[in-house]
Amino acid sequence: MRKLVHADRVIRHDGVLGDAVLIEDGVIVAIGEHAELQRPNVPEEPFPGATIIPGLRDAHFHPIWYADLLDGISLKSATSIAEVQQRLSRAAEKSPGRGPLHASRLDDDHLVDRRLPTSDDLDAAVPDRPVLVTRYCGHVATANSAALAAAGITAATPDPPGGSFDRYESGEPTGVLRETAIGMVVGAVPRPRVGVNELLHAMRMLASLGLTSIGAMLRFGDEVDAIVAVAAELPIKVHAYIIADTPEELRTAIDSAGGRLQWQGIKRFADGSFGAHTAAMVEPFTDVDTLGTLRLTDYDRTLAAESLTLGGDVAFHGIGDRAIAAILDQFEELIADGWSPDRFRIEHASVLTGDLVERIAHTGVIASVQPAFLPSETDWLEARVGSERMPRTYPLRSLLDAGALLAGGSDCPVESPNPFWGMAAAIDRAGIVPEEGLTSAELFTEGSAAALKQPRPLAIGSPADFVVVDRNPLTATPDELRATTVLDTYVDGTPVLVDRTLPWWDA
């Protein structure tokens, strides 16, 4: 079936293509002027005054975490440990029983206490059931005594590979868990599985923001099971990167894909985050004398090779320059074995000192970047990395000028899922090293489409995945971009925006 969608203009990052899109059976068959594309008996869907843009793709997203957060305990706006305690106490009262409480999005840099809570702090609020509070980066958390006990963590428990327990001088754990240590508690006091309705609600909210595809980071097990349960009803396309620990887990995930859920590859971690002081750095952090945590091992290369052999890609999380160099060492070995460079992604690629920009561009691997990190980290980024490393922190312009392929994402719910906020941050960078700003929105269209192995967006022969918005993003200022309203979202030629008033974000 054919139909014609028209507005004031149809644009890609490279300019105006016309004012109408002709669709047949979910595929774009023509783009041009409305008057020339009109056909007898072809229905039309007009959007006067609006702009048609490519469907927006978020290359790095955590959909289960996001759906869980929408109905969970958010500590984003908490300004003190006392307020954290109050919120946890209220949550316990609203949910009586002995089941675990999970809270997230805590930002200790915005607490007047200027520290993470300890297990003693959490015990004072909720002493009789397990509690786990996760920092908004997801790389450090605090467990109360009940949660530590459920996981069997004591002073005698050694630090796990790739993680650590903060300890008092006596050796007793403070309750603060870093990197893989978090998983020990999550395994003992898991979150309730996200329901089908909650997850579909979250996916519809993403459509209301103009997202037609996401690169979904999914832990094998409950997270994969949750997305598989809604695969037949997904309003947008989900490309799954599995956080897997064995080849068997990868194979199981592949077999479960279907509908708008596509298996895309494996996700592994080379280090942690700035906020947790676990990003693996060549030189120590400026505010704490640590080089962070390098998690990458030879086994990660083995799993990467397995993913490639099974037809998938490889996405390695790397924030610190030491981690990124180690990732590139492994990627270059695999590329030398004959694998195509575009099968490899570095997630975040945050600190690129020395020759790392040039190495990324030269090897042809994809830099999966999250511009919205910049406004969130304005208050403390330089304190972490120091003034000398700032020019090479999130160096988006340098990467692009060197010829690297950049894919845009949000890392939601670490940051807002709104792609227009990400576009704006890529341009103005919240004033942080402004010369590294970008001038076009291709990060969230062509760049992310390439990373997800999709055809060129808004092109003849490509799926009719596009968005109708109330303004021209090519001429909008960063503030105007942030205020963009999505009028409709099309996936495979079908409008999927059912409610543009959905509450999509809790700031």
XYZ file of C-alpha atoms in Angstrom:
507
model
C 0.000 0.000 0.000
C 1.177 3.499 -0.854
C 0.815 6.777 1.029
C 2.317 10.244 0.844
C 3.485 12.111 3.939
C 4.256 15.786 3.422
C 5.267 18.831 5.454
C 7.039 22.139 4.829
C 10.352 20.382 4.242
C 12.141 17.025 4.340
C 15.726 17.244 5.581
C 18.791 15.185 6.347
C 21.946 16.543 7.933
C 23.219 17.308 4.415
C 20.321 19.590 3.474
C 16.731 19.879 2.229
C 15.488 16.984 0.058
C 12.020 18.299 -0.764
C 8.777 18.433 1.178
C 7.243 14.957 0.780
C 7.996 11.256 1.281
C 6.247 8.557 -0.759
C 5.980 5.209 1.034
C 5.063 1.786 -0.297
C 4.756 -1.246 1.992
C 6.873 0.372 4.676
C 9.703 1.415 2.355
C 10.585 4.864 0.999
C 10.122 4.859 -2.779
C 10.515 8.587 -3.482
C 11.477 11.853 -1.784
C 10.810 15.177 -3.450
C 8.224 17.867 -4.053
C 4.661 17.235 -2.959
C 3.173 18.434 -6.236
C 5.334 16.011 -8.218
C 4.751 12.991 -5.976
C 0.955 13.250 -5.719
C -0.817 10.276 -7.262
C -4.515 9.501 -7.804
C -5.930 7.302 -5.067
C -2.769 7.609 -2.924
C -3.793 8.759 0.575
C -1.935 11.705 2.041
C -0.927 12.588 5.594
C -0.195 16.332 5.783
C 1.800 18.162 8.469
C 1.603 21.875 7.592
C 4.404 23.987 9.031
C 6.392 20.942 10.144
C 9.697 19.308 9.195
C 10.316 15.659 8.355
C 13.678 14.354 9.590
C 15.295 10.908 9.655
C 14.206 8.606 12.441
C 16.469 9.146 15.423
C 18.650 6.308 16.645
C 20.129 6.034 20.122
C 23.131 3.733 19.800
C 23.576 3.100 23.549
C 20.504 2.626 25.729
C 19.493 0.565 28.789
C 15.760 -0.069 28.223
C 15.133 -2.376 31.182
C 16.891 -0.064 33.614
C 14.918 2.860 32.153
C 11.558 1.074 32.417
C 12.359 0.014 35.964
C 13.350 3.546 36.953
C 10.082 5.042 35.704
C 8.268 3.272 38.516
C 11.203 2.938 40.915
C 13.002 4.958 43.574
C 14.955 7.800 41.954
C 17.446 9.733 44.081
C 18.519 12.115 41.319
C 17.314 15.255 43.079
C 18.474 14.236 46.570
C 20.794 16.840 48.095
C 21.902 15.094 51.297
C 22.296 11.671 52.833
C 19.540 12.646 55.260
C 17.195 13.148 52.303
C 18.260 9.789 50.862
C 17.367 8.201 54.188
C 13.978 9.903 54.245
C 13.119 8.698 50.738
C 14.154 5.141 51.531
C 12.095 5.149 54.733
C 9.023 6.371 52.828
C 9.560 3.757 50.123
C 9.752 1.025 52.751
C 6.498 2.233 54.300
C 4.755 2.202 50.904
C 6.028 -1.307 50.167
C 5.748 -3.246 53.418
C 7.377 -6.610 53.829
C 10.897 -7.998 53.727
C 11.555 -7.720 49.993
C 14.623 -5.794 48.810
C 14.505 -2.095 47.931
C 16.494 -0.825 44.957
C 17.121 2.896 44.478
C 19.181 4.538 41.750
C 20.402 7.761 40.114
C 22.159 8.976 43.270
C 24.729 11.698 42.537
C 27.092 12.061 45.478
C 28.705 15.109 43.866
C 25.436 16.968 44.468
C 25.085 15.919 48.110
C 26.058 18.439 50.775
C 27.855 15.543 52.477
C 30.114 15.171 49.400
C 30.373 11.420 49.877
C 28.582 8.189 49.156
C 26.330 6.784 51.877
C 27.613 3.798 53.851
C 25.775 0.697 54.986
C 25.377 2.348 58.399
C 23.606 5.289 56.732
C 21.199 2.955 54.947
C 20.661 0.824 58.056
C 19.492 3.917 59.911
C 16.694 4.299 57.345
C 15.833 0.657 56.595
C 17.397 -1.816 59.029
C 15.263 -4.899 58.462
C 15.353 -5.608 54.717
C 17.994 -5.485 51.951
C 18.620 -2.093 50.338
C 20.861 -1.294 47.372
C 21.447 2.313 46.285
C 23.190 2.739 42.927
C 25.011 5.862 41.779
C 23.600 7.279 38.545
C 26.586 6.029 36.528
C 25.797 2.432 37.522
C 29.433 1.694 38.432
C 29.302 2.184 42.206
C 26.605 1.364 44.756
C 25.985 1.068 48.479
C 24.389 -1.928 50.185
C 22.955 -1.949 53.674
C 23.890 -4.626 56.209
C 20.961 -6.864 55.266
C 21.984 -6.810 51.597
C 25.637 -7.501 52.444
C 24.557 -10.405 54.636
C 22.327 -11.824 51.894
C 25.337 -11.813 49.560
C 27.618 -13.316 52.214
C 29.975 -10.326 52.144
C 32.151 -9.906 55.242
C 35.586 -8.571 56.118
C 36.997 -11.905 54.955
C 35.463 -11.624 51.472
C 38.166 -10.864 48.882
C 37.633 -8.232 46.220
C 36.195 -9.857 43.084
C 38.109 -9.659 39.785
C 37.336 -6.293 38.190
C 35.747 -4.831 41.316
C 36.290 -3.888 44.944
C 34.726 -3.251 48.340
C 35.492 -0.013 50.134
C 36.699 -0.927 53.616
C 37.371 0.650 56.968
C 40.880 0.337 58.419
C 39.640 -2.732 60.292
C 38.911 -4.453 56.977
C 35.154 -4.365 57.486
C 33.261 -3.343 54.329
C 31.744 0.149 54.399
C 28.930 -1.028 52.148
C 30.286 0.802 49.089
C 30.643 -1.560 46.123
C 32.569 -0.811 42.943
C 32.172 -2.434 39.525
C 31.789 -6.245 39.633
C 31.276 -6.172 43.406
C 27.821 -4.709 42.719
C 26.828 -7.865 40.875
C 27.493 -9.979 43.959
C 24.733 -8.132 45.806
C 22.364 -7.882 42.835
C 22.643 -11.647 42.440
C 21.580 -12.138 46.055
C 18.854 -9.473 46.167
C 17.640 -9.131 42.559
C 15.227 -6.509 41.335
C 11.703 -7.632 40.486
C 11.402 -8.386 36.776
C 10.031 -5.493 34.735
C 6.496 -6.217 33.566
C 5.333 -6.337 29.956
C 3.082 -3.297 30.330
C 5.795 -1.225 32.011
C 8.339 -2.042 29.322
C 5.966 -1.338 26.437
C 5.010 1.930 28.135
C 8.696 2.886 28.196
C 9.116 1.982 24.517
C 6.117 4.126 23.567
C 7.648 7.020 25.454
C 10.790 6.669 23.353
C 8.680 6.848 20.195
C 7.154 10.065 21.534
C 10.685 11.524 21.587
C 11.365 10.663 17.946
C 13.381 7.506 18.508
C 12.810 4.813 15.897
C 15.660 2.507 16.977
C 17.853 1.904 19.990
C 21.025 -0.046 20.624
C 19.892 -1.888 23.756
C 22.458 -2.978 26.343
C 20.905 -6.052 27.980
C 22.247 -8.341 30.677
C 21.758 -11.994 29.870
C 18.987 -13.484 31.956
C 16.072 -11.414 33.227
C 16.819 -8.386 31.019
C 16.962 -10.438 27.830
C 13.869 -12.379 28.915
C 11.970 -9.129 29.528
C 12.653 -7.684 26.076
C 11.919 -11.021 24.373
C 8.516 -11.048 26.082
C 7.508 -7.846 24.250
C 9.321 -8.449 20.947
C 6.120 -8.943 18.955
C 4.651 -5.673 20.250
C 7.656 -3.343 20.123
C 6.745 0.033 18.586
C 10.387 0.766 17.694
C 13.388 -1.301 16.588
C 15.635 -2.752 19.269
C 19.166 -3.905 18.426
C 20.377 -5.977 21.368
C 23.938 -6.042 22.661
C 24.136 -8.832 25.221
C 26.187 -8.415 28.384
C 27.144 -12.085 28.338
C 29.732 -14.091 30.249
C 29.828 -17.254 28.127
C 29.453 -18.271 24.477
C 26.398 -20.309 25.501
C 24.667 -17.166 26.755
C 25.315 -15.491 23.409
C 23.872 -18.411 21.470
C 20.775 -18.479 23.643
C 20.221 -14.750 23.090
C 20.545 -15.137 19.322
C 17.872 -17.819 19.252
C 15.420 -15.604 21.152
C 15.426 -12.629 18.738
C 12.472 -11.875 16.474
C 10.036 -9.197 15.315
C 11.544 -5.748 15.867
C 14.091 -7.273 18.250
C 17.377 -8.035 16.517
C 20.483 -9.515 18.089
C 23.388 -7.183 17.340
C 26.397 -8.384 19.339
C 28.150 -8.574 22.683
C 28.825 -5.880 25.281
C 31.758 -6.101 27.697
C 33.446 -3.699 30.110
C 37.068 -2.566 30.023
C 36.718 -0.175 32.966
C 34.246 1.844 35.038
C 33.327 5.526 35.252
C 34.677 8.953 36.176
C 32.151 9.377 38.967
C 33.131 6.111 40.650
C 36.869 6.763 40.102
C 36.987 3.403 38.317
C 37.741 4.573 34.763
C 41.155 3.076 33.918
C 43.558 5.985 33.459
C 47.177 6.220 32.297
C 47.807 8.902 34.927
C 45.971 9.015 38.278
C 42.741 10.925 38.784
C 43.410 14.486 39.871
C 41.216 14.424 42.981
C 41.903 10.853 44.164
C 45.204 9.001 43.863
C 44.002 6.032 41.844
C 44.437 4.753 38.295
C 40.950 3.247 38.310
C 40.050 -0.352 37.465
C 41.075 -2.106 34.255
C 38.620 -4.966 33.764
C 39.669 -6.139 30.285
C 41.212 -9.627 30.063
C 42.119 -12.129 27.370
C 38.749 -13.777 27.980
C 37.029 -10.648 26.651
C 38.886 -11.134 23.379
C 37.717 -14.760 23.311
C 34.088 -13.706 23.764
C 34.504 -10.977 21.140
C 35.762 -13.527 18.624
C 32.793 -15.775 19.448
C 30.349 -12.919 18.835
C 31.967 -12.163 15.491
C 31.866 -15.814 14.475
C 28.165 -15.946 15.324
C 27.513 -12.928 13.085
C 27.414 -10.262 15.777
C 29.372 -7.133 16.561
C 31.536 -6.202 19.551
C 30.909 -3.252 21.887
C 33.459 -2.640 24.644
C 32.860 -0.011 27.329
C 35.917 2.234 27.640
C 36.099 5.606 29.415
C 39.688 6.037 30.623
C 42.631 6.336 28.237
C 44.316 3.202 29.639
C 41.155 1.173 29.019
C 40.679 2.550 25.506
C 44.273 1.718 24.570
C 43.741 -1.848 25.818
C 40.501 -2.117 23.830
C 42.222 -0.927 20.673
C 44.987 -3.485 21.182
C 42.387 -6.280 21.158
C 40.370 -4.775 18.313
C 43.463 -4.344 16.151
C 44.361 -8.014 16.694
C 40.883 -9.118 15.642
C 40.882 -6.809 12.621
C 44.243 -8.294 11.630
C 42.490 -11.682 11.701
C 40.222 -10.414 8.925
C 37.187 -8.971 10.711
C 35.752 -5.725 9.342
C 36.515 -2.610 11.465
C 32.867 -1.530 11.454
C 32.025 -4.590 13.563
C 33.734 -2.959 16.562
C 32.512 -0.194 18.880
C 34.142 1.658 21.755
C 31.381 2.712 24.131
C 31.928 6.255 25.478
C 35.553 6.806 24.288
C 35.819 9.572 26.864
C 39.502 10.390 27.502
C 41.602 10.160 24.357
C 45.075 11.364 25.281
C 48.160 10.668 23.205
C 47.495 9.025 19.847
C 44.141 7.445 20.690
C 42.087 9.740 18.426
C 44.323 8.852 15.515
C 44.248 5.134 16.351
C 40.446 5.088 16.425
C 40.236 6.872 13.086
C 42.979 4.770 11.501
C 41.524 1.421 12.538
C 38.021 2.421 11.414
C 36.249 1.277 14.583
C 33.140 3.140 15.745
C 33.219 5.622 18.626
C 29.860 5.387 20.423
C 29.591 8.720 22.243
C 27.129 10.353 24.644
C 27.258 14.175 24.391
C 24.707 14.585 27.206
C 27.404 13.492 29.666
C 28.897 16.977 29.329
C 26.159 19.100 30.942
C 25.743 16.487 33.680
C 29.443 16.504 34.531
C 30.048 20.251 34.333
C 30.416 20.700 38.092
C 33.073 18.049 38.662
C 34.661 16.793 35.424
C 37.782 18.959 35.566
C 38.285 18.071 39.227
C 38.403 14.396 38.191
C 40.596 14.543 35.087
C 42.529 17.794 35.587
C 43.044 20.751 33.274
C 45.716 19.043 31.154
C 43.387 16.195 30.118
C 40.292 18.350 29.578
C 41.036 19.205 25.904
C 41.113 15.460 25.124
C 38.009 14.586 27.147
C 34.976 13.909 24.921
C 36.914 15.247 21.884
C 34.048 14.900 19.401
C 35.299 17.412 16.844
C 38.811 15.944 16.872
C 37.405 12.471 16.259
C 35.203 13.651 13.402
C 37.978 15.691 11.794
C 40.316 12.699 12.011
C 37.798 10.660 10.023
C 36.311 8.538 12.805
C 32.719 7.316 12.609
C 30.707 8.629 15.566
C 27.444 7.111 16.779
C 25.299 9.116 19.187
C 23.568 7.781 22.255
C 22.334 8.749 25.696
C 23.317 5.829 27.965
C 19.802 6.372 29.342
C 18.882 6.328 32.166
C 22.311 7.709 33.025
C 21.168 10.680 30.920
C 17.855 11.805 29.451
C 16.501 9.685 26.579
C 15.576 12.829 24.617
C 17.818 12.764 21.514
C 17.338 16.482 20.923
C 19.013 17.155 24.261
C 21.910 15.005 23.091
C 22.135 16.907 19.800
C 22.160 20.230 21.636
C 24.880 19.025 24.007
C 27.033 17.945 21.057
C 26.864 21.510 19.765
C 27.268 23.673 22.877
C 28.960 21.101 25.199
C 27.702 23.103 28.205
C 30.651 25.393 27.546
C 33.245 22.640 28.156
C 36.067 22.920 25.585
C 33.680 24.516 23.065
C 36.077 24.053 20.145
C 35.246 20.324 20.314
C 31.576 21.024 19.502
C 29.799 19.674 16.430
C 27.506 21.496 14.024
C 25.146 18.826 12.686
C 22.753 16.231 14.043
C 24.146 13.241 12.140
C 25.346 11.557 15.348
C 21.794 10.401 16.056
C 20.852 9.622 12.448
C 23.493 8.425 9.992
C 26.174 7.684 12.579
C 23.975 5.587 14.831
C 22.294 3.913 11.860
C 25.708 2.793 10.624
C 26.604 1.484 14.080
C 23.343 -0.511 14.168
C 23.955 -1.814 10.628
C 20.861 -0.102 9.261
C 20.467 1.331 5.728
C 21.028 5.041 5.221
C 18.222 6.946 6.954
C 15.614 8.796 4.919
C 16.800 7.458 1.577
C 15.056 5.753 -1.324
C 14.902 2.021 -0.680
C 15.347 2.391 3.074
C 12.692 1.555 5.669
C 10.271 4.447 6.187
C 11.567 5.326 9.651
C 11.238 9.080 10.080
C 10.004 11.752 12.455
C 7.821 14.835 12.036
C 8.877 17.752 14.251
C 7.737 21.314 14.796
C 10.967 23.014 13.663
C 14.006 22.681 11.408
C 16.838 21.156 13.459
C 19.413 22.307 10.892
C 18.736 25.968 11.702
C 17.783 25.629 15.378
C 19.984 26.878 18.202
C 20.893 24.414 20.972
C 18.156 25.829 23.198
C 15.638 25.572 20.348
C 16.695 21.960 19.761
C 16.016 21.132 23.399
C 12.487 22.547 23.004
C 11.667 20.477 19.902
C 8.226 18.849 19.851
C 7.702 15.567 18.022
C 4.424 15.578 16.080
C 4.601 11.976 14.905
C 7.037 9.085 14.587
C 6.925 6.593 11.716
C 8.456 3.120 11.870
C 8.271 1.044 8.684
C 5.825 3.622 7.344
C 3.380 3.317 10.241
C 2.744 6.084 12.799
C 3.671 4.753 16.237
C 3.332 7.862 18.389
C 0.151 7.190 20.323
C 0.480 9.734 23.127
C 2.867 12.675 23.048
C 1.918 13.680 26.597
C 3.549 10.641 28.216
C 5.786 11.574 31.182
C 9.102 10.323 29.847
C 11.640 11.627 32.315
C 12.047 12.335 36.002
C 14.711 15.015 36.268
